[in-house]
């Protein structure tokens, strides 16, 4: 009676079924109502926003769309979706019955003189055919496979989000590399323009020297400036070719394949409109890395239930049926056998390993929560930094445009003054250097401004889902 009183509650618990482990709850993070330099207005869903089109550069647009389906990093991420989908099938298969069939045929015999003396026969032989089937079904009373399937589905969703993370990285790298290529082309054009200007100064100095108003030292100083400009050109050409080669690699084609189409040159990319940054809460919806981190947290939470299910008894229903047909020299016969019944496995002593696995699963879930929180905070930091840089670098570009204008006017005045004998060649050389430095500084500032615009749009998750596959349901 005491055994029956103990067994009855356990049987009722097993038959009723339950799912052990914590249920997943969406994590929360304390975020400010707005970014420091923008209004508290949501930007909505920006993952389908083709922000690179604001540069109004047709060649850039063509390159972006060309590489959408060719970038090797994105293709690798897409392939990982296939593996994650297979994991979902594997996780769900454990809760389903398993059926196996088998068949075998054997033949045996004996030869020897002993048989001839005792029975008068030279040999004896037998043959047999065997066929059978077996089935088993592990009853998932504690939700082990349900939790495993939940974890697999969450990992599959994370794989889809990882594709969008790869797309953002591709967009950032490609557009930034294109900006770099156009910068080096602009720097080359400016350097050649500076070279032409300095050669004019050298020509003027030689004319003044012939008139007896300039010395050989003046000529040598100008020649040094001309040669310095010539020395700067190869480095800029190298920068352009390296940027073009990297664009080719991002498009999944051999290096230098794109160089010819970019050689013609174009204006430096400049964004034509501002970015709606939105609020920090938008990042949780729009940033694929945040969504992927959350899905991994969900998978880790479900894995706790898988580990806890091992602490409880398990019941497996199993059965088999087999048929054998024997052929011998003396007779032929059939034999059929079958079996069916449940088996109970109750963990009693395992040295604490099962409980330790639960603690490991809980710790891994906590690590995933901390990783999610860190991802959120880093996303907010990236938006703040990019927005601050975009605003300040825009001010820098506006100021440098005025600097270039001032120095160009100064150079014209210095040449006229030098031609009239009111100033020295040093004044002209200083003006030449100032103009060259200001022009290149302006080009570099425009490049940085464009890259700030790229960084800001990538930081808010802009364009992450353009051309992306639909996530699993």
GROMACS .gro file of C-alpha atoms in nm, residues 163-433:
model
  271
  163UNK     CA    1   2.222   3.787  -4.251
  164UNK     CA    2   2.100   4.142  -4.199
  165UNK     CA    3   2.403   4.214  -3.980
  166UNK     CA    4   2.621   4.098  -4.268
  167UNK     CA    5   2.423   4.317  -4.508
  168UNK     CA    6   2.481   4.624  -4.291
  169UNK     CA    7   2.852   4.547  -4.272
  170UNK     CA    8   2.858   4.506  -4.651
  171UNK     CA    9   2.676   4.837  -4.708
  172UNK     CA   10   2.905   5.020  -4.467
  173UNK     CA   11   3.221   4.874  -4.620
  174UNK     CA   12   3.118   4.919  -4.982
  175UNK     CA   13   2.988   5.275  -4.957
  176UNK     CA   14   3.286   5.380  -4.741
  177UNK     CA   15   3.528   5.224  -4.991
  178UNK     CA   16   3.355   5.408  -5.275
  179UNK     CA   17   3.383   5.732  -5.077
  180UNK     CA   18   3.754   5.661  -5.029
  181UNK     CA   19   3.806   5.592  -5.400
  182UNK     CA   20   3.640   5.920  -5.498
  183UNK     CA   21   3.840   6.106  -5.231
  184UNK     CA   22   4.170   5.980  -5.371
  185UNK     CA   23   4.059   6.081  -5.718
  186UNK     CA   24   3.970   6.428  -5.591
  187UNK     CA   25   4.300   6.452  -5.402
  188UNK     CA   26   4.484   6.353  -5.719
  189UNK     CA   27   4.299   6.618  -5.920
  190UNK     CA   28   4.373   6.882  -5.657
  191UNK     CA   29   4.739   6.779  -5.637
  192UNK     CA   30   4.772   6.806  -6.014
  193UNK     CA   31   4.602   7.145  -5.995
  194UNK     CA   32   4.848   7.248  -5.725
  195UNK     CA   33   5.130   7.112  -5.941
  196UNK     CA   34   5.017   7.327  -6.231
  197UNK     CA   35   4.997   7.631  -6.004
  198UNK     CA   36   5.346   7.572  -5.866
  199UNK     CA   37   5.488   7.529  -6.213
  200UNK     CA   38   5.339   7.866  -6.301
  201UNK     CA   39   5.510   8.007  -5.995
  202UNK     CA   40   5.836   7.844  -6.106
  203UNK     CA   41   5.797   7.996  -6.450
  204UNK     CA   42   5.730   8.338  -6.297
  205UNK     CA   43   6.035   8.306  -6.072
  206UNK     CA   44   6.259   8.218  -6.367
  207UNK     CA   45   6.129   8.522  -6.557
  208UNK     CA   46   6.198   8.748  -6.259
  209UNK     CA   47   6.543   8.592  -6.220
  210UNK     CA   48   6.622   8.667  -6.583
  211UNK     CA   49   6.521   9.026  -6.512
  212UNK     CA   50   6.771   9.028  -6.225
  213UNK     CA   51   6.512   9.060  -5.947
  214UNK     CA   52   6.528   8.701  -5.818
  215UNK     CA   53   6.807   8.469  -5.712
  216UNK     CA   54   6.892   8.108  -5.782
  217UNK     CA   55   6.783   8.029  -5.424
  218UNK     CA   56   6.432   8.149  -5.508
  219UNK     CA   57   6.423   7.919  -5.809
  220UNK     CA   58   6.546   7.619  -5.609
  221UNK     CA   59   6.285   7.676  -5.339
  222UNK     CA   60   6.006   7.673  -5.596
  223UNK     CA   61   6.152   7.369  -5.769
  224UNK     CA   62   6.154   7.188  -5.434
  225UNK     CA   63   5.784   7.259  -5.392
  226UNK     CA   64   5.712   7.128  -5.743
  227UNK     CA   65   5.905   6.808  -5.676
  228UNK     CA   66   5.731   6.759  -5.342
  229UNK     CA   67   5.395   6.770  -5.521
  230UNK     CA   68   5.519   6.514  -5.774
  231UNK     CA   69   5.626   6.290  -5.486
  232UNK     CA   70   5.275   6.299  -5.337
  233UNK     CA   71   5.099   6.172  -5.650
  234UNK     CA   72   5.202   5.801  -5.639
  235UNK     CA   73   5.068   5.757  -5.286
  236UNK     CA   74   4.730   5.898  -5.384
  237UNK     CA   75   4.717   5.674  -5.690
  238UNK     CA   76   4.793   5.374  -5.469
  239UNK     CA   77   4.509   5.470  -5.235
  240UNK     CA   78   4.264   5.486  -5.525
  241UNK     CA   79   4.365   5.147  -5.664
  242UNK     CA   80   4.345   4.983  -5.322
  243UNK     CA   81   3.997   5.124  -5.264
  244UNK     CA   82   3.882   5.007  -5.608
  245UNK     CA   83   4.030   4.661  -5.552
  246UNK     CA   84   3.848   4.631  -5.220
  247UNK     CA   85   3.519   4.724  -5.388
  248UNK     CA   86   3.576   4.441  -5.635
  249UNK     CA   87   3.633   4.195  -5.351
  250UNK     CA   88   3.313   4.308  -5.180
  251UNK     CA   89   3.126   4.242  -5.504
  252UNK     CA   90   3.267   3.891  -5.522
  253UNK     CA   91   3.485   3.952  -5.829
  254UNK     CA   92   3.865   3.954  -5.869
  255UNK     CA   93   4.059   4.265  -5.764
  256UNK     CA   94   4.105   4.538  -6.024
  257UNK     CA   95   3.787   4.430  -6.206
  258UNK     CA   96   3.612   4.751  -6.101
  259UNK     CA   97   3.908   4.986  -6.141
  260UNK     CA   98   3.848   5.062  -6.509
  261UNK     CA   99   3.488   5.169  -6.454
  262UNK     CA  100   3.593   5.407  -6.175
  263UNK     CA  101   3.890   5.563  -6.350
  264UNK     CA  102   3.678   5.822  -6.525
  265UNK     CA  103   3.617   5.987  -6.192
  266UNK     CA  104   3.324   6.170  -6.036
  267UNK     CA  105   3.254   6.427  -5.768
  268UNK     CA  106   3.303   6.332  -5.407
  269UNK     CA  107   2.983   6.185  -5.259
  270UNK     CA  108   2.794   6.431  -5.038
  271UNK     CA  109   2.467   6.343  -4.862
  272UNK     CA  110   2.178   6.554  -4.992
  273UNK     CA  111   1.943   6.526  -4.697
  274UNK     CA  112   1.964   6.461  -4.324
  275UNK     CA  113   1.891   6.135  -4.146
  276UNK     CA  114   1.592   6.086  -3.917
  277UNK     CA  115   1.766   5.934  -3.620
  278UNK     CA  116   1.456   5.851  -3.416
  279UNK     CA  117   1.475   5.750  -3.051
  280UNK     CA  118   1.689   5.489  -2.872
  281UNK     CA  119   1.392   5.251  -2.842
  282UNK     CA  120   1.382   5.230  -3.223
  283UNK     CA  121   1.717   5.052  -3.220
  284UNK     CA  122   1.572   4.742  -3.054
  285UNK     CA  123   1.336   4.703  -3.350
  286UNK     CA  124   1.570   4.814  -3.631
  287UNK     CA  125   1.915   4.687  -3.536
  288UNK     CA  126   1.960   4.326  -3.652
  289UNK     CA  127   2.247   4.263  -3.410
  290UNK     CA  128   2.021   4.353  -3.117
  291UNK     CA  129   1.747   4.123  -3.247
  292UNK     CA  130   1.999   3.842  -3.300
  293UNK     CA  131   2.131   3.886  -2.945
  294UNK     CA  132   1.776   3.864  -2.811
  295UNK     CA  133   1.703   3.547  -3.009
  296UNK     CA  134   2.019   3.390  -2.868
  297UNK     CA  135   1.898   3.483  -2.521
  298UNK     CA  136   1.569   3.308  -2.597
  299UNK     CA  137   1.755   2.999  -2.717
  300UNK     CA  138   1.969   2.995  -2.403
  301UNK     CA  139   1.659   3.033  -2.184
  302UNK     CA  140   1.493   2.736  -2.354
  303UNK     CA  141   1.809   2.532  -2.304
  304UNK     CA  142   1.757   2.563  -1.928
  305UNK     CA  143   1.436   2.362  -1.968
  306UNK     CA  144   1.620   2.099  -2.171
  307UNK     CA  145   1.874   2.058  -1.890
  308UNK     CA  146   1.608   2.054  -1.617
  309UNK     CA  147   1.408   1.783  -1.796
  310UNK     CA  148   1.700   1.545  -1.744
  311UNK     CA  149   1.640   1.567  -1.368
  312UNK     CA  150   1.304   1.392  -1.397
  313UNK     CA  151   1.201   1.038  -1.492
  314UNK     CA  152   1.157   0.947  -1.856
  315UNK     CA  153   0.926   0.686  -2.005
  316UNK     CA  154   0.981   0.522  -2.341
  317UNK     CA  155   0.728   0.306  -2.517
  318UNK     CA  156   0.893   0.037  -2.724
  319UNK     CA  157   0.794  -0.264  -2.924
  320UNK     CA  158   0.923  -0.504  -3.184
  321UNK     CA  159   0.800  -0.781  -3.408
  322UNK     CA  160   1.009  -1.035  -3.594
  323UNK     CA  161   0.954  -1.326  -3.830
  324UNK     CA  162   1.199  -1.604  -3.912
  325UNK     CA  163   1.175  -1.878  -4.174
  326UNK     CA  164   1.423  -2.167  -4.146
  327UNK     CA  165   1.521  -2.413  -4.420
  328UNK     CA  166   1.717  -2.728  -4.324
  329UNK     CA  167   1.780  -3.068  -4.480
  330UNK     CA  168   1.519  -3.219  -4.253
  331UNK     CA  169   1.239  -2.963  -4.225
  332UNK     CA  170   1.116  -2.613  -4.288
  333UNK     CA  171   0.945  -2.389  -4.029
  334UNK     CA  172   0.835  -2.039  -3.934
  335UNK     CA  173   0.889  -1.853  -3.609
  336UNK     CA  174   0.726  -1.521  -3.516
  337UNK     CA  175   0.811  -1.317  -3.206
  338UNK     CA  176   0.695  -0.983  -3.069
  339UNK     CA  177   0.736  -0.764  -2.764
  340UNK     CA  178   0.584  -0.440  -2.633
  341UNK     CA  179   0.608  -0.241  -2.314
  342UNK     CA  180   0.717   0.078  -2.145
  343UNK     CA  181   1.051   0.141  -1.982
  344UNK     CA  182   1.111   0.390  -1.703
  345UNK     CA  183   1.443   0.563  -1.640
  346UNK     CA  184   1.472   0.741  -1.307
  347UNK     CA  185   1.792   0.936  -1.234
  348UNK     CA  186   1.902   0.861  -0.877
  349UNK     CA  187   2.273   0.923  -0.843
  350UNK     CA  188   2.496   1.089  -1.104
  351UNK     CA  189   2.745   1.275  -0.892
  352UNK     CA  190   2.560   1.604  -0.930
  353UNK     CA  191   2.627   1.620  -1.303
  354UNK     CA  192   2.263   1.681  -1.402
  355UNK     CA  193   2.218   1.969  -1.158
  356UNK     CA  194   2.551   2.112  -1.269
  357UNK     CA  195   2.428   2.111  -1.629
  358UNK     CA  196   2.126   2.313  -1.522
  359UNK     CA  197   2.356   2.566  -1.356
  360UNK     CA  198   2.567   2.582  -1.671
  361UNK     CA  199   2.254   2.650  -1.878
  362UNK     CA  200   2.140   2.922  -1.638
  363UNK     CA  201   2.482   3.084  -1.647
  364UNK     CA  202   2.488   3.077  -2.027
  365UNK     CA  203   2.145   3.241  -2.036
  366UNK     CA  204   2.267   3.514  -1.802
  367UNK     CA  205   2.571   3.566  -2.025
  368UNK     CA  206   2.341   3.604  -2.325
  369UNK     CA  207   2.134   3.861  -2.137
  370UNK     CA  208   2.444   4.061  -2.055
  371UNK     CA  209   2.558   4.033  -2.419
  372UNK     CA  210   2.217   4.162  -2.533
  373UNK     CA  211   2.235   4.454  -2.290
  374UNK     CA  212   2.587   4.539  -2.402
  375UNK     CA  213   2.477   4.528  -2.767
  376UNK     CA  214   2.195   4.773  -2.693
  377UNK     CA  215   2.423   5.015  -2.511
  378UNK     CA  216   2.688   4.996  -2.783
  379UNK     CA  217   2.421   5.068  -3.044
  380UNK     CA  218   2.313   5.381  -2.857
  381UNK     CA  219   2.677   5.490  -2.829
  382UNK     CA  220   2.735   5.437  -3.202
  383UNK     CA  221   2.434   5.652  -3.291
  384UNK     CA  222   2.537   5.927  -3.049
  385UNK     CA  223   2.894   5.930  -3.180
  386UNK     CA  224   2.793   5.925  -3.546
  387UNK     CA  225   2.536   6.199  -3.501
  388UNK     CA  226   2.779   6.420  -3.310
  389UNK     CA  227   3.049   6.367  -3.574
  390UNK     CA  228   2.809   6.436  -3.861
  391UNK     CA  229   2.700   6.769  -3.714
  392UNK     CA  230   3.053   6.886  -3.626
  393UNK     CA  231   3.213   6.768  -3.946
  394UNK     CA  232   2.944   6.950  -4.142
  395UNK     CA  233   3.053   7.267  -3.967
  396UNK     CA  234   3.415   7.186  -4.050
  397UNK     CA  235   3.335   7.148  -4.421
  398UNK     CA  236   3.153   7.482  -4.428
  399UNK     CA  237   3.447   7.656  -4.258
  400UNK     CA  238   3.708   7.495  -4.485
  401UNK     CA  239   3.525   7.610  -4.796
  402UNK     CA  240   3.574   7.966  -4.677
  403UNK     CA  241   3.938   7.894  -4.591
  404UNK     CA  242   4.004   7.772  -4.946
  405UNK     CA  243   3.846   8.083  -5.093
  406UNK     CA  244   4.054   8.309  -4.869
  407UNK     CA  245   4.383   8.134  -4.946
  408UNK     CA  246   4.315   8.130  -5.321
  409UNK     CA  247   4.261   8.505  -5.310
  410UNK     CA  248   4.576   8.541  -5.099
  411UNK     CA  249   4.777   8.345  -5.356
  412UNK     CA  250   4.659   8.568  -5.640
  413UNK     CA  251   4.751   8.879  -5.444
  414UNK     CA  252   5.092   8.735  -5.346
  415UNK     CA  253   5.178   8.664  -5.708
  416UNK     CA  254   5.079   9.011  -5.820
  417UNK     CA  255   5.277   9.162  -5.536
  418UNK     CA  256   5.581   8.943  -5.617
  419UNK     CA  257   5.557   9.033  -5.985
  420UNK     CA  258   5.558   9.400  -5.888
  421UNK     CA  259   5.852   9.356  -5.652
  422UNK     CA  260   5.655   9.442  -5.338
  423UNK     CA  261   5.700   9.097  -5.178
  424UNK     CA  262   5.942   8.803  -5.184
  425UNK     CA  263   5.913   8.456  -5.325
  426UNK     CA  264   5.864   8.327  -4.969
  427UNK     CA  265   5.527   8.501  -4.956
  428UNK     CA  266   5.420   8.325  -5.275
  429UNK     CA  267   5.545   7.987  -5.154
  430UNK     CA  268   5.362   8.025  -4.825
  431UNK     CA  269   5.045   8.111  -5.012
  432UNK     CA  270   5.097   7.809  -5.240
  433UNK     CA  271   5.135   7.577  -4.943
   0.00000   0.00000   0.00000
